[in-house]
XYZ file of C-alpha atoms in Angstrom:
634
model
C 17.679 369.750 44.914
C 19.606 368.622 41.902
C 22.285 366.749 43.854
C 19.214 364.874 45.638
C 17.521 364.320 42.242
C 20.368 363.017 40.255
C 20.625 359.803 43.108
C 16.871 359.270 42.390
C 17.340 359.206 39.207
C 20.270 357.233 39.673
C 18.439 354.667 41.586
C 15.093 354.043 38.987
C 17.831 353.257 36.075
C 19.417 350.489 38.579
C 16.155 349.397 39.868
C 14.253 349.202 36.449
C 16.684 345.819 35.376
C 15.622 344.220 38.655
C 12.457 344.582 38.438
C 12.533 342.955 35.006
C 14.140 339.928 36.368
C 12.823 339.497 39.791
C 9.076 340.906 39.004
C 8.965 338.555 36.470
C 5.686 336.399 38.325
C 1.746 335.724 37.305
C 0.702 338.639 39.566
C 2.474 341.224 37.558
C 1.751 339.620 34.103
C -1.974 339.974 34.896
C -1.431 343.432 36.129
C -2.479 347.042 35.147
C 1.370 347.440 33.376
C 2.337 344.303 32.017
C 4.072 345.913 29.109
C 7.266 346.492 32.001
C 7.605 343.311 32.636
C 9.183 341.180 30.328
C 11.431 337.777 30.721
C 14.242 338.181 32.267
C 16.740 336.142 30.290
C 14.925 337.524 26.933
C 15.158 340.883 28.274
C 16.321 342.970 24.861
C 16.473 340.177 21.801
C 14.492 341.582 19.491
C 12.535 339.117 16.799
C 14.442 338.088 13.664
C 12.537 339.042 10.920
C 9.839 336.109 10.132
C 12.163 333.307 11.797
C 11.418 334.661 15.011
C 12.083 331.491 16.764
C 14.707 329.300 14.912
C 14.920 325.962 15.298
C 17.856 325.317 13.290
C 19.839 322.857 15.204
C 22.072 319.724 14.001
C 20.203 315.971 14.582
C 21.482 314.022 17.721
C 23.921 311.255 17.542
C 23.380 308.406 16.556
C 19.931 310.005 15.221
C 18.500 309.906 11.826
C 19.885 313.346 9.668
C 16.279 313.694 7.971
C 13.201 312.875 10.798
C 16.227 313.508 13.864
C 14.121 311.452 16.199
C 14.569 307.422 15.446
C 18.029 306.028 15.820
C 20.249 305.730 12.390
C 20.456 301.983 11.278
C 22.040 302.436 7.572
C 25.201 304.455 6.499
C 25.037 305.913 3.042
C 28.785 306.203 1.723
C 27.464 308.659 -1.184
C 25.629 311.066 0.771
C 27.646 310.711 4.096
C 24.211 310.858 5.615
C 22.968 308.344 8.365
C 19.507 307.113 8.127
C 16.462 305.009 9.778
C 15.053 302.516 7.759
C 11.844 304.427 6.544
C 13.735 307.472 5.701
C 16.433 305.949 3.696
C 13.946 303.758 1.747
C 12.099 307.419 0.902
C 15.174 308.795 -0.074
C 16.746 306.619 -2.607
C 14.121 305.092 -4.198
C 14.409 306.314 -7.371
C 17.467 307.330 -10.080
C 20.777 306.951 -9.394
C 20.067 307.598 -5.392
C 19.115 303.858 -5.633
C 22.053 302.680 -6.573
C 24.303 304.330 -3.512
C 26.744 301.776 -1.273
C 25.250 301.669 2.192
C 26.622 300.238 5.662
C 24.989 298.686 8.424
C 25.356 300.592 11.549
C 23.386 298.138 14.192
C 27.033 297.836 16.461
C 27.744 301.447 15.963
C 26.244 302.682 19.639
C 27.764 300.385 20.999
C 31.523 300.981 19.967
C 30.754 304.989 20.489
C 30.080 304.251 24.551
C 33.494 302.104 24.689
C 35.304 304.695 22.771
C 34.192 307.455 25.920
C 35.431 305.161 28.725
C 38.143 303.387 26.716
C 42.425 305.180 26.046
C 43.656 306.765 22.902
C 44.688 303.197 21.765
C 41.521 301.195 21.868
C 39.904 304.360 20.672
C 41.984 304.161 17.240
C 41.438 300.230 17.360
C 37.483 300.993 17.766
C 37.691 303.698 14.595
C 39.765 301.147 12.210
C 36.977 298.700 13.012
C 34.190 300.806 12.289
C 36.045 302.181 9.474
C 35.994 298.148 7.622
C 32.384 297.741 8.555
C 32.112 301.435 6.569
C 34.065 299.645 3.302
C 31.410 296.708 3.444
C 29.263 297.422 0.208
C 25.335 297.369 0.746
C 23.444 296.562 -2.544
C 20.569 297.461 -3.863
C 19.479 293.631 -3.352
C 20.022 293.747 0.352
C 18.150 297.056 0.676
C 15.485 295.412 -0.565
C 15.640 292.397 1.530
C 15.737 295.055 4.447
C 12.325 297.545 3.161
C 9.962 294.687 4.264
C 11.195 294.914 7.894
C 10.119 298.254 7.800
C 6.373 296.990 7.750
C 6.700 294.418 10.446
C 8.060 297.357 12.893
C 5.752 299.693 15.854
C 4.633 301.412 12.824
C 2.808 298.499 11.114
C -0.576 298.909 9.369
C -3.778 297.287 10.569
C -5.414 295.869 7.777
C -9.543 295.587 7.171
C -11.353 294.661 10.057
C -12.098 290.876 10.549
C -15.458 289.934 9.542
C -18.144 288.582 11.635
C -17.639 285.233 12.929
C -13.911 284.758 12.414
C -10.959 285.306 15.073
C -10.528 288.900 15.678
C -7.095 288.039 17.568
C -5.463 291.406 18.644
C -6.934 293.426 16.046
C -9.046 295.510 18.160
C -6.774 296.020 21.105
C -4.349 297.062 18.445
C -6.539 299.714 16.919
C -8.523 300.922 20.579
C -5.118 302.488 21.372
C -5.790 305.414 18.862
C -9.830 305.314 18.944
C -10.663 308.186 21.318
C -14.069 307.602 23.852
C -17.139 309.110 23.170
C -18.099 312.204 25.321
C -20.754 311.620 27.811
C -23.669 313.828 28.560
C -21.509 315.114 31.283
C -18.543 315.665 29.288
C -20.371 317.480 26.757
C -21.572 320.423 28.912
C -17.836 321.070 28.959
C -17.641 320.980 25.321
C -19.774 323.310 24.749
C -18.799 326.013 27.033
C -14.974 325.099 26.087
C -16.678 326.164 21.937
C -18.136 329.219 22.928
C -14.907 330.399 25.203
C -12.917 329.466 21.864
C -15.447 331.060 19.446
C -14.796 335.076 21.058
C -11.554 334.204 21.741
C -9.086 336.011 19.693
C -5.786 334.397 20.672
C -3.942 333.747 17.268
C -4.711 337.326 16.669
C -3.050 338.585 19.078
C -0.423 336.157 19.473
C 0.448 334.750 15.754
C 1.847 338.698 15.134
C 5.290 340.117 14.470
C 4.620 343.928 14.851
C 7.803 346.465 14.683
C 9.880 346.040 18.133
C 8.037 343.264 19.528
C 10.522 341.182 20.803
C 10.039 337.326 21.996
C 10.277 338.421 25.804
C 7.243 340.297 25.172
C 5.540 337.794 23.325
C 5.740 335.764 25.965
C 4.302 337.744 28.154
C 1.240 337.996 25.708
C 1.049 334.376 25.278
C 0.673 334.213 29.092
C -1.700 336.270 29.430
C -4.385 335.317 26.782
C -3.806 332.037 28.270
C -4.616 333.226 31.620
C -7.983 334.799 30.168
C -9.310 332.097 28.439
C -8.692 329.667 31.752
C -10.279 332.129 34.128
C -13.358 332.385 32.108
C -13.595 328.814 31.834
C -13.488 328.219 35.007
C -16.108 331.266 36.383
C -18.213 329.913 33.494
C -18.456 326.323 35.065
C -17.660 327.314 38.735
C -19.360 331.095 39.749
C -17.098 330.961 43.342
C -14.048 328.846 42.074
C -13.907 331.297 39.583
C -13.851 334.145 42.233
C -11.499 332.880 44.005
C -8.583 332.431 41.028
C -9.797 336.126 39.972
C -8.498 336.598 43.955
C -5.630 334.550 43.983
C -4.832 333.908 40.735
C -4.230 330.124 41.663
C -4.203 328.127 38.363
C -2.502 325.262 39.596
C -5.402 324.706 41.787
C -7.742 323.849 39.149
C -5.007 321.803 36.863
C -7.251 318.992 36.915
C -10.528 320.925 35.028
C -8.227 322.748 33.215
C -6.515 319.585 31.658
C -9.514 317.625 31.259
C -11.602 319.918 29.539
C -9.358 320.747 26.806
C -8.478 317.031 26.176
C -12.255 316.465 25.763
C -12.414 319.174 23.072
C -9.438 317.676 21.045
C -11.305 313.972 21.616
C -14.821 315.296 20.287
C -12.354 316.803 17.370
C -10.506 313.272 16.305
C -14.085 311.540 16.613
C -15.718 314.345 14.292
C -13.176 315.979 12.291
C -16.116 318.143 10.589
C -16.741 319.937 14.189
C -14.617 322.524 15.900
C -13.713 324.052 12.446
C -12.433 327.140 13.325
C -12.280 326.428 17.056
C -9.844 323.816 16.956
C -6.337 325.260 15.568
C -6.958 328.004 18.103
C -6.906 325.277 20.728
C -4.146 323.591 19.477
C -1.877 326.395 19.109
C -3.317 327.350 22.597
C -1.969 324.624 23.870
C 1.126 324.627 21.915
C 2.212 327.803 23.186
C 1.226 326.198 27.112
C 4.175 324.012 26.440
C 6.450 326.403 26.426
C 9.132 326.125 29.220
C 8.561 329.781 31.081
C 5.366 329.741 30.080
C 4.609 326.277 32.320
C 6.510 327.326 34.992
C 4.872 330.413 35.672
C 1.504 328.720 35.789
C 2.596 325.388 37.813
C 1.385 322.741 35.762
C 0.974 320.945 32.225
C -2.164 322.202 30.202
C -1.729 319.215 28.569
C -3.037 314.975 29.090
C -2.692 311.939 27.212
C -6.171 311.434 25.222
C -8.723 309.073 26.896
C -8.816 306.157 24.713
C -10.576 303.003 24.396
C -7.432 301.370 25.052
C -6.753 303.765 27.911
C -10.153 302.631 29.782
C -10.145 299.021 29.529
C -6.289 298.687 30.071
C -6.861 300.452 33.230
C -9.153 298.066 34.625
C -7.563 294.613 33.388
C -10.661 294.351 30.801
C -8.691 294.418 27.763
C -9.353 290.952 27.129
C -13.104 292.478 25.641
C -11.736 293.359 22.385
C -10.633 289.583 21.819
C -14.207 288.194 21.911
C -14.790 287.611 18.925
C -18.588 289.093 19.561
C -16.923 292.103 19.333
C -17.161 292.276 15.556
C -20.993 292.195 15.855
C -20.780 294.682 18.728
C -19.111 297.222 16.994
C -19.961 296.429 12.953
C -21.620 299.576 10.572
C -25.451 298.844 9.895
C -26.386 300.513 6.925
C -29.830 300.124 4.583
C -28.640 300.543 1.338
C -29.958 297.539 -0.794
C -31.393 295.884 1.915
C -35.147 295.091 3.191
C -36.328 296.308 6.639
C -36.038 293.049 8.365
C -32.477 292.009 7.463
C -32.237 295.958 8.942
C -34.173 294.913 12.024
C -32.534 291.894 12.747
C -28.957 293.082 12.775
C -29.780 295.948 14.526
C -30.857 293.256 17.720
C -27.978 290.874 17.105
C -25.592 294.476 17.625
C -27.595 295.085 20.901
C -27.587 291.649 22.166
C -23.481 291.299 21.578
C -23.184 294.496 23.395
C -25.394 293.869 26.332
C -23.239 290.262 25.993
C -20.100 291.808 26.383
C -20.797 294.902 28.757
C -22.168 292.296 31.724
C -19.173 289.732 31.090
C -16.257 292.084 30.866
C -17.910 294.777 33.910
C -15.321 295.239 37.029
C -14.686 297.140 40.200
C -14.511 300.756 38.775
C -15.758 299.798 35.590
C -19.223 299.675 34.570
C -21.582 298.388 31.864
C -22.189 301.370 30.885
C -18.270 302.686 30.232
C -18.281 298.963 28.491
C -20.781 299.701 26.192
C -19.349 303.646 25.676
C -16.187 301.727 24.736
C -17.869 299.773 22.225
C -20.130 302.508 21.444
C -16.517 304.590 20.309
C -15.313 301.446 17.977
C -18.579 301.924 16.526
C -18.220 305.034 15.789
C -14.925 304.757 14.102
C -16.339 302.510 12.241
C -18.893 304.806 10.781
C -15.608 307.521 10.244
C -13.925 304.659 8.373
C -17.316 304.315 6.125
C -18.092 308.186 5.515
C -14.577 308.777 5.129
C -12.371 305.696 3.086
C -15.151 304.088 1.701
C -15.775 306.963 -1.208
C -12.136 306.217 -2.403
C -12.533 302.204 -2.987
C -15.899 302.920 -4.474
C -13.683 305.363 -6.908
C -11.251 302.850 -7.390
C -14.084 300.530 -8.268
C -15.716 303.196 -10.816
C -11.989 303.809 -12.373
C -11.558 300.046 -12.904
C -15.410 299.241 -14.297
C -15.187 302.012 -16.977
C -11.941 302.523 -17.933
C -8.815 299.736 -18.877
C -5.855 300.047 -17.487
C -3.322 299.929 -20.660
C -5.948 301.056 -23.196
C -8.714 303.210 -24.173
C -11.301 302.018 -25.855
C -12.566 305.205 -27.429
C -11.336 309.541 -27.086
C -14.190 309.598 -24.473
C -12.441 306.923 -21.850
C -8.700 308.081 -22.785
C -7.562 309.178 -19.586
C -4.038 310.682 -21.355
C -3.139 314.463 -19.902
C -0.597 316.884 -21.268
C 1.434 319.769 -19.969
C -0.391 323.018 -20.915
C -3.869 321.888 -21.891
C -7.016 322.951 -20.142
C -4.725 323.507 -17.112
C -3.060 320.252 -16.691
C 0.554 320.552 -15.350
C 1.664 316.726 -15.878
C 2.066 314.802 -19.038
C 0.805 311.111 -19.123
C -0.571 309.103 -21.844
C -3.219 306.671 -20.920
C -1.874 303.595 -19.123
C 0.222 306.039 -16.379
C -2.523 308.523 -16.041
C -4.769 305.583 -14.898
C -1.764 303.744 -12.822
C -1.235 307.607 -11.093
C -5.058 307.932 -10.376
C -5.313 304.618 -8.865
C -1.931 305.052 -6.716
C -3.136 308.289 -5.523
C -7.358 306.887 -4.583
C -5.016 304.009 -2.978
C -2.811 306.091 -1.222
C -5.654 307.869 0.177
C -7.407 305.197 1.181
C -4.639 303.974 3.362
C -4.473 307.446 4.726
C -8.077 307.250 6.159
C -7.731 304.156 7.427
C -4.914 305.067 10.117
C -6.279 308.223 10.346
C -6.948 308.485 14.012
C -3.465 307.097 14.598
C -2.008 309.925 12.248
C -4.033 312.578 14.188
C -2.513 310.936 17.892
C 0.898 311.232 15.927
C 0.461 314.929 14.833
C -0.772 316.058 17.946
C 2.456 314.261 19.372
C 4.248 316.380 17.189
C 2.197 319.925 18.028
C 2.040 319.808 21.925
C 6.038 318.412 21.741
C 8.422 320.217 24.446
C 10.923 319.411 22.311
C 9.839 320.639 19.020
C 9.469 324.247 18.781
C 8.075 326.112 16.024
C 8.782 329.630 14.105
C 6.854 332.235 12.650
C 6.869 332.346 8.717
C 5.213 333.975 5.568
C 4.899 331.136 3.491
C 3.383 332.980 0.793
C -0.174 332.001 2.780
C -0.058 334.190 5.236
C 1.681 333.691 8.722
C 2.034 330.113 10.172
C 3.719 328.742 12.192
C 6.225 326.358 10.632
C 6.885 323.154 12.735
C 8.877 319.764 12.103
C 6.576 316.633 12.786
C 9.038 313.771 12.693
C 6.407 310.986 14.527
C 3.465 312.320 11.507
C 6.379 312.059 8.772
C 7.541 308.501 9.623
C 4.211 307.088 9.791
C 3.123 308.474 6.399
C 5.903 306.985 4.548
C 5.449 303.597 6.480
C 1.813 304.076 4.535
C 3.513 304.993 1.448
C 5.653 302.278 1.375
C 2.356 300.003 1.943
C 0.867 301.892 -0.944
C 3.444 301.774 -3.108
C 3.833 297.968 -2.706
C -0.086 297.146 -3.283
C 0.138 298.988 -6.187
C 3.574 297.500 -7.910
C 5.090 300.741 -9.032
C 4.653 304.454 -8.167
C 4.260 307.051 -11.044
C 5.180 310.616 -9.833
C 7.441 312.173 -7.129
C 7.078 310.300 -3.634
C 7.835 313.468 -1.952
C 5.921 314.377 1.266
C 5.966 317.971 2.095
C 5.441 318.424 6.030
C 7.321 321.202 8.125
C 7.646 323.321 4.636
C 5.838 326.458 3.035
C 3.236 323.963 1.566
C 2.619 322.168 4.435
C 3.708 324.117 7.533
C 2.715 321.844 10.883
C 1.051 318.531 11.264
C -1.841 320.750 11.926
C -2.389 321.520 8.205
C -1.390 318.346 7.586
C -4.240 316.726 9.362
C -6.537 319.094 8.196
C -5.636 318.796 4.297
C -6.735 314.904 4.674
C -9.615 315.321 6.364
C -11.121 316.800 3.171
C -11.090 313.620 1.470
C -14.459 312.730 1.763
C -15.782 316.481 1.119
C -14.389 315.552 -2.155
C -15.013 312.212 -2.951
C -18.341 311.496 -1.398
C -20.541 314.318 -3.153
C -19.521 312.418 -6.336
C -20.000 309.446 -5.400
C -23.241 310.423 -4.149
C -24.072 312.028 -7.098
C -22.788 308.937 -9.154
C -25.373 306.977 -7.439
C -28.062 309.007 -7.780
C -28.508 308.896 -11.348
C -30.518 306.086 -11.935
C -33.358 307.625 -9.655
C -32.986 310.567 -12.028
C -34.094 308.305 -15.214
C -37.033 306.902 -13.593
C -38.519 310.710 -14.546
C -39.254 310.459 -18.203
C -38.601 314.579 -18.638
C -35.063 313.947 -16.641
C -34.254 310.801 -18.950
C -35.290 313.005 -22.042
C -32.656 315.341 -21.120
C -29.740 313.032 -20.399
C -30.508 311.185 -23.733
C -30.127 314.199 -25.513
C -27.391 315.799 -24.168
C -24.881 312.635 -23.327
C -26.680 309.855 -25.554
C -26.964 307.152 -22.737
C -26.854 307.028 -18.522
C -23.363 305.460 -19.496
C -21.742 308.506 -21.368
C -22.781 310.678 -18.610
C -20.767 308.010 -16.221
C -17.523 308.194 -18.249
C -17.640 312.191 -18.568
C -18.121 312.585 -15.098
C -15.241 310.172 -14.067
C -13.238 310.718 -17.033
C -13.067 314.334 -16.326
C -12.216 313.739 -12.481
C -9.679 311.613 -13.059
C -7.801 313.259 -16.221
C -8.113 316.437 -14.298
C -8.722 315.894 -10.719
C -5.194 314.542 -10.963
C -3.339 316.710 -13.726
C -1.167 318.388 -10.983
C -2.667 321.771 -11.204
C -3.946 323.835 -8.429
C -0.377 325.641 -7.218
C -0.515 329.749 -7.111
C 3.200 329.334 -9.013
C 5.097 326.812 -10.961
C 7.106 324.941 -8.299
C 4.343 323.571 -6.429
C 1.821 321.092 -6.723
C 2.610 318.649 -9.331
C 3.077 315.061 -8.579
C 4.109 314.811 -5.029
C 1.608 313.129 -2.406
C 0.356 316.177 -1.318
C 0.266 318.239 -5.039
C -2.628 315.347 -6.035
C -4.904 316.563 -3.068
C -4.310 320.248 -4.282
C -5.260 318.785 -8.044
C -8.412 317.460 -6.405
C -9.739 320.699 -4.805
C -8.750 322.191 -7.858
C -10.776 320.441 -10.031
C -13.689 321.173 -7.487
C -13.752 324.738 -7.997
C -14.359 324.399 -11.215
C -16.868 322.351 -11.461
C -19.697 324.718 -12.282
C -18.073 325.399 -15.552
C -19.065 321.182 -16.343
C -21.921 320.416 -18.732
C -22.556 318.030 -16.663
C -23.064 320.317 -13.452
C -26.691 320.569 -13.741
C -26.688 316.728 -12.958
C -24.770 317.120 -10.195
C -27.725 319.808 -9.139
C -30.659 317.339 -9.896
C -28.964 315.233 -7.497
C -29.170 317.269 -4.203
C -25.539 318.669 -4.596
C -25.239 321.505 -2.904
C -20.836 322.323 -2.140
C -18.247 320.466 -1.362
C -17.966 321.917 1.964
C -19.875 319.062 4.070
C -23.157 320.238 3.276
C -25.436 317.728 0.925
């Protein structure tokens, strides 16, 4: 009996290993015992403390060293660093940094593919001639000769949209390629099961965890099966016998098609109304992120992941692209608003904006295309319109309110001094006057700019999230766990817009720094999400700004502002005057290293600001005036 139990014994250690790697399938995952089955090439490395899954790695060649995914066109002889365009402007623009020698390095591909097929001699003739084109000095003159470029590349800035009755040129094709479509009624029966199925779901719980011994095969493993959980109840939610039949046969790929297009609709209805899906959304995203992963895709047969339906997308499909180059388009898609105006001038725009669309949706209808995706097209510039009005529009009516009440070099009184220093009532930056108003209006303009590509930063970002390419790691950045991810697309684009921003404004006061991929900032997720607060900000007051005069018409309500701030102006300038010394004073970190100056520190400075604005004497105005939060709700 021993002798015959020592071979069984024997033969569970040697089968145990294979079962690991050749058990490793969907059916088993799903199983009864799915913690025995683990990946097989993972099988054993344990997590690494909170950089469970490093990404450490050195840029390709020829690649940028600091965003690693745009080919390097400058040499910089002081750092030894090769650079794009964008990053080396962000770089060195300031200090001695400016002044470093640079080198071209356009012919440099070029000379490294001759040097692989070429012999030892023409390989030493190829180095000595990129080593003279390394000795050629690049000024500070020529770099700025070269910064304009940077504008006129794929990364260029649309500008306002062209007013009705001129030449609208390629200006809405340009932008429809990062407008997402409205959901139809269909579509949003989709939505709103995909919400709820999100809403129980607890799959960052269970997944965004580093618990003793849990080890990234294992983790895996999780990942697919709270995948698999969510999917299957999607499906037997919308389908009763498709649904039975994956619970049978546990056929995913089968269903790729719902699967794909009803979580693209959900991140569509997010970009179009970035106050929905507010705690929904990351969970699809990292969803979704984690459905990227290489064993994770193979194991279910297909990508979870399609290209967002766009305006672009629709028309370009169906040779009608040639729609958003009428110039009736500007009346088909312009922002009808009331404010200031009688009900007939109302009235009468409202018909011209029906007539253009009915216009355009019979002239530009095809095979496969009909009036009524035409007018859903047109319908979805519209509503990016109204984004574009709820969402920049607060900061150019701030800018407007910094430059009617205060001057820009001097202040006319203590009460519109704008001047900050280091260690009073919280501030954390010293300016006098003139550079605390230049840094206000650099940061409302920055902002503004922001907004305004806004959908195109949130295509970038999710670029950057659902990359193959790009993994991310688990961290404790001092805000809990996150998941810490480079976004190279998000980080060029935002300093092609702070390079924009920086020129319409003449100088920049402050660091130029933009934290993305970092403790402060750790994915284009956050990233997103931190400027999409904007206008929970800015609008409340501006609301409340404009509110005020209603408030005098009541002679009790006058009574009361007389007395306490002498005149409807006084209570303008301490409202504003506080916002923008201290709205902006670079406060808000939890320690002394963060915050500050950089672009993201004056959004922290902002929300800083907000929470404590019930300590104001002027708060009770802000009451009298409907406020209710800064949260979206007014």
């Amino acid at each position: 009996m021993a002798e015959s139990a020592e071979p069984a014994s024997g033969g569970n250690t040697e089968s145990k290993p294979n079962l690991i790697g050749r058990d490793f399938s969907l059916e088993n995952i799903l199983g009864e015992n799915p913690d025995d089955v683990q990946h097989p090439k993972l099988n054993g490395v344990s997590a690494t403390g909170w950089d469970e899954e490093s990404t450490e790695k050195a840029p390709a060649e020829g690649y940028c060293v600091e965003c690693e995914d745009q080919p390097a066109h400058i040499l910089c002889e002081t750092c030894k660093d090769v650079y794009c365009e964008v990053c080396f402007a962000a770089q060195h623009r300031k200090g001695t940094r400016k002044r470093h020698a640079t080198s071209p390095l356009e012919k440099r591909p070029e000379k490294k593919a001759k040097v692989a097929d070429e012999s030892q001699n023409n390989d030493a003739m190829e180095s000595k001639e990129a080593k003279n084109v390394e000795e050629d000095d690049g000024s500070d003159e020529e770099w700025e000769q070269i910064t304009p470029s940077v504008a006129t590349s794929s990364l260029e800035t649309l500008g306002a949209v062209p007013a009705v009755g001129s030449s609208v040129g390629d200006w809405f094709v340009e932008r429809s390629k990062y407008i997402p479509m409205r959901l139809t009624f269909g579509e949003r029966k989709y939505l709103r099961l995909l919400e709820a199925a999100l809403i129980v779901s607890e799959y960052t719980d269970k997944i965004d965890t580093i618990g003793f011994g849990l080890s990234k095969a294992k983790r895996i493993v999780q990942q697919i099966r709270e995948l698999c959980a969510i999917m299957s109840g999607l499906l037997l939610s919308a389908d009763y016998k498709q649904g039975q039949e994956l619970f049978q046969h546990r056929d995913f790929q089968a269903n790729a098609e719902f699967y794909q297009d009803v979580f693209e609709l959900g991140r569509r209805h997010k970009i179009m109304n970035p106050e929905k899906m507010r705690t929904t959304y990351g969970k699809l995203i990292y969803l979704l992120q984690d459905s990227q992963n290489a064993e994770v895709k193979e194991l279910l047969g297909f990508d979870c992941v399609k290209p967002i339906k766009t305006v672009y997308s629709v028309l370009d499909a169906h040779d009608a692209l040639d729609a958003l180059r009428d110039d009736l388009v500007t009346v088909a898609t312009k922002e009808i608003y009331a404010e200031g105006r009688n009900r007939r001038e109302v009235q009468r725009d409202i018909r011209s904006k029906e007539q253009a669309i009915e216009k355009l949706s019979v002239k530009y209808q095809r095979d496969g295309l009909s009036q009524e995706q035409v007018r859903q097209c047109l319908y979805s510039i519209g509503d990016n319109h109204a984004f574009l009005r709820a969402n920049r529009d607060p900061c150019e009516r701030m800018i407007e309110y910094l430059k009617e009440y205060f001057h820009p070099t001097q202040a006319k009184d203590p009460k519109t001094s704008l001047a900050i220093r280091s260690g009073r009532s919280g501030a954390r930056l010293t300016h006098d006057h003139s550079k605390q108003y230049a840094y206000v209006i650099q940061s409302l303009t920055l902002w503004r700019e922001i907004l305004h590509d806004m959908f195109r930063l949130w295509s970038l970002a999710e670029q950057d999230l659902l990359s193959e390419n790009i993994p991310y790691r688990l961290r404790d950045t001092g805000q809990g766990l996150n998941r810490v991810q480079a976004a190279p697309k998000t980080s060029r684009l935002m300093q092609t817009i702070l390079q924009k921003a920086q020129r319409s404004v003449g100088t920049w006061i402050g660091s130029s720094v933009i934290h993305m991929g970092d403790h402060n900032v750790p994915n284009a997720l956050m990233f997103i999400d931190k400027y999409t607060q904007i206008y929970r900000i800015l609008l409340p007051i501006c609301n409340t700004l404009s509110q005020i005069h209603k408030l005098m018409a009541v002679p009790a309500l006058r009574s009361y502002i007389d007395d306490e701030f002498g005149s409807v102006e006084n209570l303008y300038k301490d409202i504003l005057g506080d916002f923008f010394r201290h709205g902006f004073d670079g406060s808000g970190a939890d320690n002394f290293f963060d915050a500050g100056s950089c672009i993201d520190g004056r959004l922290t400075s902002a929300w800083n600001w907000c929470n404590t604005l019930e300590k104001k004497r002027y708060f009770h105005v802000f009451l009298l005036t409907g406020f209710v939060g800064f949260d979206g709700s007014w």
